[in-house]
Amino acid sequence: MKQKQIFQYLSRYGILVAFLILILLLSLLSPAFLKTTNIMNILRQTSVNGIVAVGMTFVIILAGIDLSVGSVIALAAVIAASFAHSGDYPLIVPVFAGLAVGGLCGFLNGFVIAKRKIAPFIMTLAMMTIARGAALVYTNGRPVIELSDSYNKIGGSYFLGIPLPVIIFIIIIFIGWVLLSKTVFGRHVYATGGNTTAAALSGIKTGKITIWVYTLAGILSGLAGIVLSSRVMSGSPATGQGYELDAIAAVVIGGTRLTGGVGTIFGTIVGVLIIGVMNNGLDLLNVSSYWQLVVKGIIILLAVVLEKKNSR
Amino acid sequence: MNNSDDISPFLEIQRLSKSFPGTVALDEVSLNVCRGEIHSLMGENGAGKSTLMKILAGIYQKDSGQILLNGQPVEIQNERQALQSGIAMVHQELNNFPEMTVAENIFAGREPSRLGMVKKEELNSRAGIILQEFHLNIDPHTKMGMLSISEMQLVEIVKAISCNAAILILDEPTSAISSIDADFLFEVLQRLKKQGVAIIYISHKMEEVFRISDRITVLRDGKWISTGYSTEITRDELIHKMVGRELKELFPDRTSIPGDTVLEVKNLSRQNAFIDISLSVRKGEVLGIAGLVGSGRSEFIKSIFGFPPADSGEILVMGKRVHIHSPGDAMNNGFALVPEDRKLAGLNLLGTVMFNTTLAVLPRFAGFGGMIHRTQEKQAAGYIASQLQVKSGTMNQLISNLSGGNQQKVVLAKWLLVEPSVLLLDEPTRGIDIGAKSEIYQLINKLAMEGMSILMVSSEMTELMGLCERIIAFRKGKISREFDRSGFNQEHILAAIMN
């Protein structure tokens, strides 16, 4: 009985345990791993994926999926950057433009999914292509460069020794956590994802919830696009590719059910950090980036298998 | 009666036990079934009926005990082995391929083929012959999904028998079908009985159990209680054995008299569902709606709740016309709906008891920024759950861990928190045991006495006649007749709902 309890405990917090083991292993294998600069490095590298993954958590709990986030990142990045040449506009303008573009793409996703009953996979696949195309059209395929110092500071500066993107990420985590686990809205997201019919019969406007969740995911993609373009000091229409898959991977590793109704922000954060730490660790250990992909895939698979076993 | 006395038992279950974490589901249960016998298994939810049947069907594995077929011990490790031993189970939740034809469903997994290619013509002709043998008027080319629930059930039985099943297990086959369809099902069972098939029948419905069974076995709390010929036990004795206590007053009398009209519906219609329905419910009145599945009764009650709204007609509450376009509108006008299927429409099975209890009234506990005031929520949920005697370890337990009766009580609790003036109930006691049923009857009575107006759809005549002041009969989307309490007569009501 006691053994069983230990096992249950382990499988419930399995992801966290795996994360701690990973850290222990890497700190033993590489002395550079636990250095402050490296840790800050990891956090900064993960912050963009983390911001997107918070939005993706809402979408997947709603039993949806958002494949468009990578392209929306690019579209928001180029549009924000185009308003960010030095001396043109105050900083608020490119930031607002980036968030608005992301929000608009997300709203369109949510609107069509909710009102036209189109499968989220299809709608966001279409948006993925449209947004990427729009980013290329807008820039003629060339990156937007020569951005203002103030814009570049979003991704490049520090606050109390912590990189600003990390601070933004932490704020987003906090907002996401409060929204999902403390508010009526969050409860309605779980209800809609868990059983749409029961939710609708409880007086929940499931269509409205759907639109809001995709809009939120869009705004966060916009924010990610701003942070990313600012960090590399250019808005490239080719940026953000594959980010949707990293975000989905983080959410799934964090124990959120792909069929909706179950999941936490905390799990997603652990998922994001596992991917980040692993990439960083394998870099430190001079493992080729090709192999890193293989390892990442195996970890995703293990996480899902573990979750399946757990929920039975 | 058949002559099962003379025949040695075909299937013998000896001291079978099975435990799940925390509960003993079966405790040394012994039972035997003869060829050509319909053996009913009765008991409240959680009595162990389903566990026993799932062990026979190879879905669960026994912890200890023995299963003998024709005197020979058999080991049943999985569903395939059960089928090979001649045991087939037709589940309550039908498992079929709705997009494939009836013939393909019957032969799923054993299609006649050559070189890996399915022989379509043979498949269809053989399916046609089998269906004809059972006098089923079903075209083997039809898509399974186009059939009614009862037809699907019959096809599953046909499939089981065509696999040479000698033992057929039926788990609540009539819970979702009309009584006419049930009659046809019983005819088929009688025919199978004559062919020597042993049938194990699980049902909550007393009437049909007495009508079709040779013997009845009662289980309670995982233990065997009694086995006897159906002719030698009365209904009351059976209930007593099932619940382990007297159930004198299933339907207590209401002393209160209904007051003014609260709900009035005028000429309500919805395309392909119901036409021109007018009725009214008074304060403290329970109005029953009787009808077959597909008669428009559930569609009507759901349309009052705005899910989906009616096409035309008027709904008046306390004499004032209200416009209901969504469940939210309905709730704002004092309605609550306990829907027909708690798993599909009533509950979020991934959520906790608390989550489900407060879902419809969450904004009530919202403070700054839409944040939920947890203590208020807990108080409200705890209060209503204790009022309804929901048996749950904690409110943070997953709802899926509760028994059917307790899940249904949570659905009721959820809607009583809304404090409705009109409560719409759609099959409020479907698939729950008699103990929980009786509790829900008491509750309905109490609510009516406190002045709530209740509109209730049910397939169970006894329930409608026991609880309602008036009963309205639905037939093919229209009201066919109305009955007053003094004029309640089961045969007349049945006649009014039959097509």
PDB file of C-alpha atoms in Angstrom, chain A residues 119-267:
ATOM      1  CA  ALA A 119     -12.100  22.367 -36.847  1.00  0.00           C
ATOM      2  CA  PRO A 120      -9.382  24.356 -35.000  1.00  0.00           C
ATOM      3  CA  PHE A 121      -6.699  22.320 -36.762  1.00  0.00           C
ATOM      4  CA  ILE A 122      -7.956  23.456 -40.170  1.00  0.00           C
ATOM      5  CA  MET A 123      -8.651  27.074 -39.285  1.00  0.00           C
ATOM      6  CA  THR A 124      -5.298  27.670 -37.624  1.00  0.00           C
ATOM      7  CA  LEU A 125      -3.500  25.764 -40.387  1.00  0.00           C
ATOM      8  CA  ALA A 126      -5.049  28.235 -42.830  1.00  0.00           C
ATOM      9  CA  MET A 127      -4.073  31.144 -40.567  1.00  0.00           C
ATOM     10  CA  MET A 128      -0.550  29.754 -40.348  1.00  0.00           C
ATOM     11  CA  THR A 129      -0.213  30.064 -44.113  1.00  0.00           C
ATOM     12  CA  ILE A 130      -2.057  33.370 -44.375  1.00  0.00           C
ATOM     13  CA  ALA A 131      -0.043  35.112 -41.642  1.00  0.00           C
ATOM     14  CA  ARG A 132       3.270  33.839 -43.014  1.00  0.00           C
ATOM     15  CA  GLY A 133       2.270  35.012 -46.462  1.00  0.00           C
ATOM     16  CA  ALA A 134       1.147  38.388 -45.137  1.00  0.00           C
ATOM     17  CA  ALA A 135       4.480  38.845 -43.347  1.00  0.00           C
ATOM     18  CA  LEU A 136       6.334  38.118 -46.582  1.00  0.00           C
ATOM     19  CA  VAL A 137       4.066  40.412 -48.599  1.00  0.00           C
ATOM     20  CA  TYR A 138       4.442  43.219 -46.043  1.00  0.00           C
ATOM     21  CA  THR A 139       8.245  43.080 -46.116  1.00  0.00           C
ATOM     22  CA  ASN A 140       8.812  41.870 -49.651  1.00  0.00           C
ATOM     23  CA  GLY A 141      10.561  38.962 -48.019  1.00  0.00           C
ATOM     24  CA  ARG A 142      13.304  41.115 -46.493  1.00  0.00           C
ATOM     25  CA  PRO A 143      13.858  41.580 -42.770  1.00  0.00           C
ATOM     26  CA  VAL A 144      13.031  44.957 -41.213  1.00  0.00           C
ATOM     27  CA  ILE A 145      16.221  46.320 -39.694  1.00  0.00           C
ATOM     28  CA  GLU A 146      17.669  49.495 -38.123  1.00  0.00           C
ATOM     29  CA  LEU A 147      15.337  49.464 -35.152  1.00  0.00           C
ATOM     30  CA  SER A 148      15.380  52.075 -32.418  1.00  0.00           C
ATOM     31  CA  ASP A 149      17.414  51.548 -29.258  1.00  0.00           C
ATOM     32  CA  SER A 150      14.346  51.725 -27.087  1.00  0.00           C
ATOM     33  CA  TYR A 151      12.722  48.923 -29.082  1.00  0.00           C
ATOM     34  CA  ASN A 152      15.860  46.792 -28.937  1.00  0.00           C
ATOM     35  CA  LYS A 153      15.939  47.203 -25.193  1.00  0.00           C
ATOM     36  CA  ILE A 154      12.767  45.105 -24.795  1.00  0.00           C
ATOM     37  CA  GLY A 155      14.709  41.967 -25.637  1.00  0.00           C
ATOM     38  CA  GLY A 156      18.184  43.105 -24.736  1.00  0.00           C
ATOM     39  CA  SER A 157      18.142  44.887 -21.387  1.00  0.00           C
ATOM     40  CA  TYR A 158      18.150  43.775 -17.793  1.00  0.00           C
ATOM     41  CA  PHE A 159      16.103  44.685 -14.756  1.00  0.00           C
ATOM     42  CA  LEU A 160      17.690  43.949 -11.362  1.00  0.00           C
ATOM     43  CA  GLY A 161      20.108  41.681 -13.217  1.00  0.00           C
ATOM     44  CA  ILE A 162      17.337  39.692 -14.803  1.00  0.00           C
ATOM     45  CA  PRO A 163      16.818  39.829 -18.569  1.00  0.00           C
ATOM     46  CA  LEU A 164      13.684  41.815 -19.417  1.00  0.00           C
ATOM     47  CA  PRO A 165      12.140  38.991 -21.535  1.00  0.00           C
ATOM     48  CA  VAL A 166      12.314  36.776 -18.451  1.00  0.00           C
ATOM     49  CA  ILE A 167      10.464  39.412 -16.435  1.00  0.00           C
ATOM     50  CA  ILE A 168       7.823  39.663 -19.158  1.00  0.00           C
ATOM     51  CA  PHE A 169       7.552  35.861 -19.159  1.00  0.00           C
ATOM     52  CA  ILE A 170       7.069  35.795 -15.368  1.00  0.00           C
ATOM     53  CA  ILE A 171       4.374  38.461 -15.565  1.00  0.00           C
ATOM     54  CA  ILE A 172       2.585  36.457 -18.287  1.00  0.00           C
ATOM     55  CA  ILE A 173       2.831  33.298 -16.183  1.00  0.00           C
ATOM     56  CA  PHE A 174       1.259  35.126 -13.268  1.00  0.00           C
ATOM     57  CA  ILE A 175      -1.550  36.613 -15.345  1.00  0.00           C
ATOM     58  CA  GLY A 176      -2.169  33.268 -17.060  1.00  0.00           C
ATOM     59  CA  TRP A 177      -2.210  31.412 -13.756  1.00  0.00           C
ATOM     60  CA  VAL A 178      -4.654  33.843 -12.130  1.00  0.00           C
ATOM     61  CA  LEU A 179      -6.878  33.874 -15.202  1.00  0.00           C
ATOM     62  CA  LEU A 180      -6.997  30.108 -15.555  1.00  0.00           C
ATOM     63  CA  SER A 181      -7.209  28.941 -11.985  1.00  0.00           C
ATOM     64  CA  LYS A 182      -8.791  31.822 -10.085  1.00  0.00           C
ATOM     65  CA  THR A 183     -11.388  33.447 -12.298  1.00  0.00           C
ATOM     66  CA  VAL A 184     -14.822  32.610 -13.630  1.00  0.00           C
ATOM     67  CA  PHE A 185     -13.385  32.881 -17.133  1.00  0.00           C
ATOM     68  CA  GLY A 186     -10.812  30.180 -16.395  1.00  0.00           C
ATOM     69  CA  ARG A 187     -13.449  27.879 -14.943  1.00  0.00           C
ATOM     70  CA  HIS A 188     -15.533  28.392 -18.054  1.00  0.00           C
ATOM     71  CA  VAL A 189     -12.545  27.457 -20.217  1.00  0.00           C
ATOM     72  CA  TYR A 190     -12.207  24.134 -18.367  1.00  0.00           C
ATOM     73  CA  ALA A 191     -15.970  23.574 -18.595  1.00  0.00           C
ATOM     74  CA  THR A 192     -16.117  24.270 -22.327  1.00  0.00           C
ATOM     75  CA  GLY A 193     -13.113  22.057 -23.028  1.00  0.00           C
ATOM     76  CA  GLY A 194     -14.340  19.269 -20.775  1.00  0.00           C
ATOM     77  CA  ASN A 195     -17.895  19.014 -22.086  1.00  0.00           C
ATOM     78  CA  THR A 196     -19.189  21.678 -24.450  1.00  0.00           C
ATOM     79  CA  THR A 197     -22.820  20.566 -24.238  1.00  0.00           C
ATOM     80  CA  ALA A 198     -22.871  20.567 -20.457  1.00  0.00           C
ATOM     81  CA  ALA A 199     -21.125  23.958 -20.456  1.00  0.00           C
ATOM     82  CA  ALA A 200     -23.642  25.479 -22.869  1.00  0.00           C
ATOM     83  CA  LEU A 201     -26.536  24.057 -20.833  1.00  0.00           C
ATOM     84  CA  SER A 202     -25.016  25.712 -17.752  1.00  0.00           C
ATOM     85  CA  GLY A 203     -25.526  29.065 -19.385  1.00  0.00           C
ATOM     86  CA  ILE A 204     -21.907  29.477 -20.452  1.00  0.00           C
ATOM     87  CA  LYS A 205     -21.488  31.289 -23.759  1.00  0.00           C
ATOM     88  CA  THR A 206     -19.086  28.754 -25.184  1.00  0.00           C
ATOM     89  CA  GLY A 207     -18.659  30.635 -28.474  1.00  0.00           C
ATOM     90  CA  LYS A 208     -17.567  33.761 -26.650  1.00  0.00           C
ATOM     91  CA  ILE A 209     -15.126  31.770 -24.507  1.00  0.00           C
ATOM     92  CA  THR A 210     -13.649  30.214 -27.652  1.00  0.00           C
ATOM     93  CA  ILE A 211     -13.166  33.603 -29.320  1.00  0.00           C
ATOM     94  CA  TRP A 212     -11.541  35.067 -26.208  1.00  0.00           C
ATOM     95  CA  VAL A 213      -9.161  32.146 -25.779  1.00  0.00           C
ATOM     96  CA  TYR A 214      -7.884  32.289 -29.360  1.00  0.00           C
ATOM     97  CA  THR A 215      -7.636  36.076 -29.147  1.00  0.00           C
ATOM     98  CA  LEU A 216      -5.575  35.717 -25.972  1.00  0.00           C
ATOM     99  CA  ALA A 217      -3.312  33.187 -27.686  1.00  0.00           C
ATOM    100  CA  GLY A 218      -2.968  35.609 -30.604  1.00  0.00           C
ATOM    101  CA  ILE A 219      -2.050  38.544 -28.354  1.00  0.00           C
ATOM    102  CA  LEU A 220       0.593  36.417 -26.634  1.00  0.00           C
ATOM    103  CA  SER A 221       2.001  35.390 -30.029  1.00  0.00           C
ATOM    104  CA  GLY A 222       2.135  39.090 -30.873  1.00  0.00           C
ATOM    105  CA  LEU A 223       4.022  39.745 -27.652  1.00  0.00           C
ATOM    106  CA  ALA A 224       6.396  36.892 -28.452  1.00  0.00           C
ATOM    107  CA  GLY A 225       6.975  38.413 -31.890  1.00  0.00           C
ATOM    108  CA  ILE A 226       7.883  41.755 -30.314  1.00  0.00           C
ATOM    109  CA  VAL A 227      10.287  40.193 -27.792  1.00  0.00           C
ATOM    110  CA  LEU A 228      11.893  37.998 -30.450  1.00  0.00           C
ATOM    111  CA  SER A 229      12.390  40.759 -33.034  1.00  0.00           C
ATOM    112  CA  SER A 230      13.711  43.105 -30.388  1.00  0.00           C
ATOM    113  CA  ARG A 231      16.226  40.540 -29.142  1.00  0.00           C
ATOM    114  CA  VAL A 232      17.673  39.911 -32.601  1.00  0.00           C
ATOM    115  CA  MET A 233      17.226  43.581 -33.510  1.00  0.00           C
ATOM    116  CA  SER A 234      15.347  42.806 -36.693  1.00  0.00           C
ATOM    117  CA  GLY A 235      11.868  41.829 -37.750  1.00  0.00           C
ATOM    118  CA  SER A 236      12.209  38.883 -40.068  1.00  0.00           C
ATOM    119  CA  PRO A 237       9.267  37.392 -41.982  1.00  0.00           C
ATOM    120  CA  ALA A 238      10.960  34.002 -41.665  1.00  0.00           C
ATOM    121  CA  THR A 239      11.085  34.065 -37.896  1.00  0.00           C
ATOM    122  CA  GLY A 240       9.075  31.911 -35.518  1.00  0.00           C
ATOM    123  CA  GLN A 241       9.011  28.774 -37.634  1.00  0.00           C
ATOM    124  CA  GLY A 242       8.292  25.669 -35.600  1.00  0.00           C
ATOM    125  CA  TYR A 243       7.330  27.671 -32.506  1.00  0.00           C
ATOM    126  CA  GLU A 244       3.828  26.203 -32.587  1.00  0.00           C
ATOM    127  CA  LEU A 245       5.281  22.739 -32.188  1.00  0.00           C
ATOM    128  CA  ASP A 246       7.576  23.747 -29.322  1.00  0.00           C
ATOM    129  CA  ALA A 247       4.640  25.353 -27.544  1.00  0.00           C
ATOM    130  CA  ILE A 248       2.390  22.335 -28.082  1.00  0.00           C
ATOM    131  CA  ALA A 249       5.219  20.083 -26.895  1.00  0.00           C
ATOM    132  CA  ALA A 250       5.689  22.124 -23.713  1.00  0.00           C
ATOM    133  CA  VAL A 251       1.962  22.058 -22.968  1.00  0.00           C
ATOM    134  CA  VAL A 252       1.706  18.320 -23.550  1.00  0.00           C
ATOM    135  CA  ILE A 253       4.824  17.532 -21.512  1.00  0.00           C
ATOM    136  CA  GLY A 254       3.202  19.583 -18.770  1.00  0.00           C
ATOM    137  CA  GLY A 255       0.312  17.149 -18.578  1.00  0.00           C
ATOM    138  CA  THR A 256      -2.421  19.061 -20.394  1.00  0.00           C
ATOM    139  CA  ARG A 257      -4.789  16.715 -22.192  1.00  0.00           C
ATOM    140  CA  LEU A 258      -4.867  17.220 -25.949  1.00  0.00           C
ATOM    141  CA  THR A 259      -8.584  16.361 -25.848  1.00  0.00           C
ATOM    142  CA  GLY A 260      -9.254  19.253 -23.501  1.00  0.00           C
ATOM    143  CA  GLY A 261     -10.656  19.876 -20.057  1.00  0.00           C
ATOM    144  CA  VAL A 262      -7.502  19.187 -18.037  1.00  0.00           C
ATOM    145  CA  GLY A 263      -4.250  21.099 -17.651  1.00  0.00           C
ATOM    146  CA  THR A 264      -2.340  23.702 -15.648  1.00  0.00           C
ATOM    147  CA  ILE A 265      -0.090  26.684 -16.253  1.00  0.00           C
ATOM    148  CA  PHE A 266       2.361  25.200 -13.753  1.00  0.00           C
ATOM    149  CA  GLY A 267       2.672  22.031 -15.835  1.00  0.00           C
TER     150      GLY A 267
END
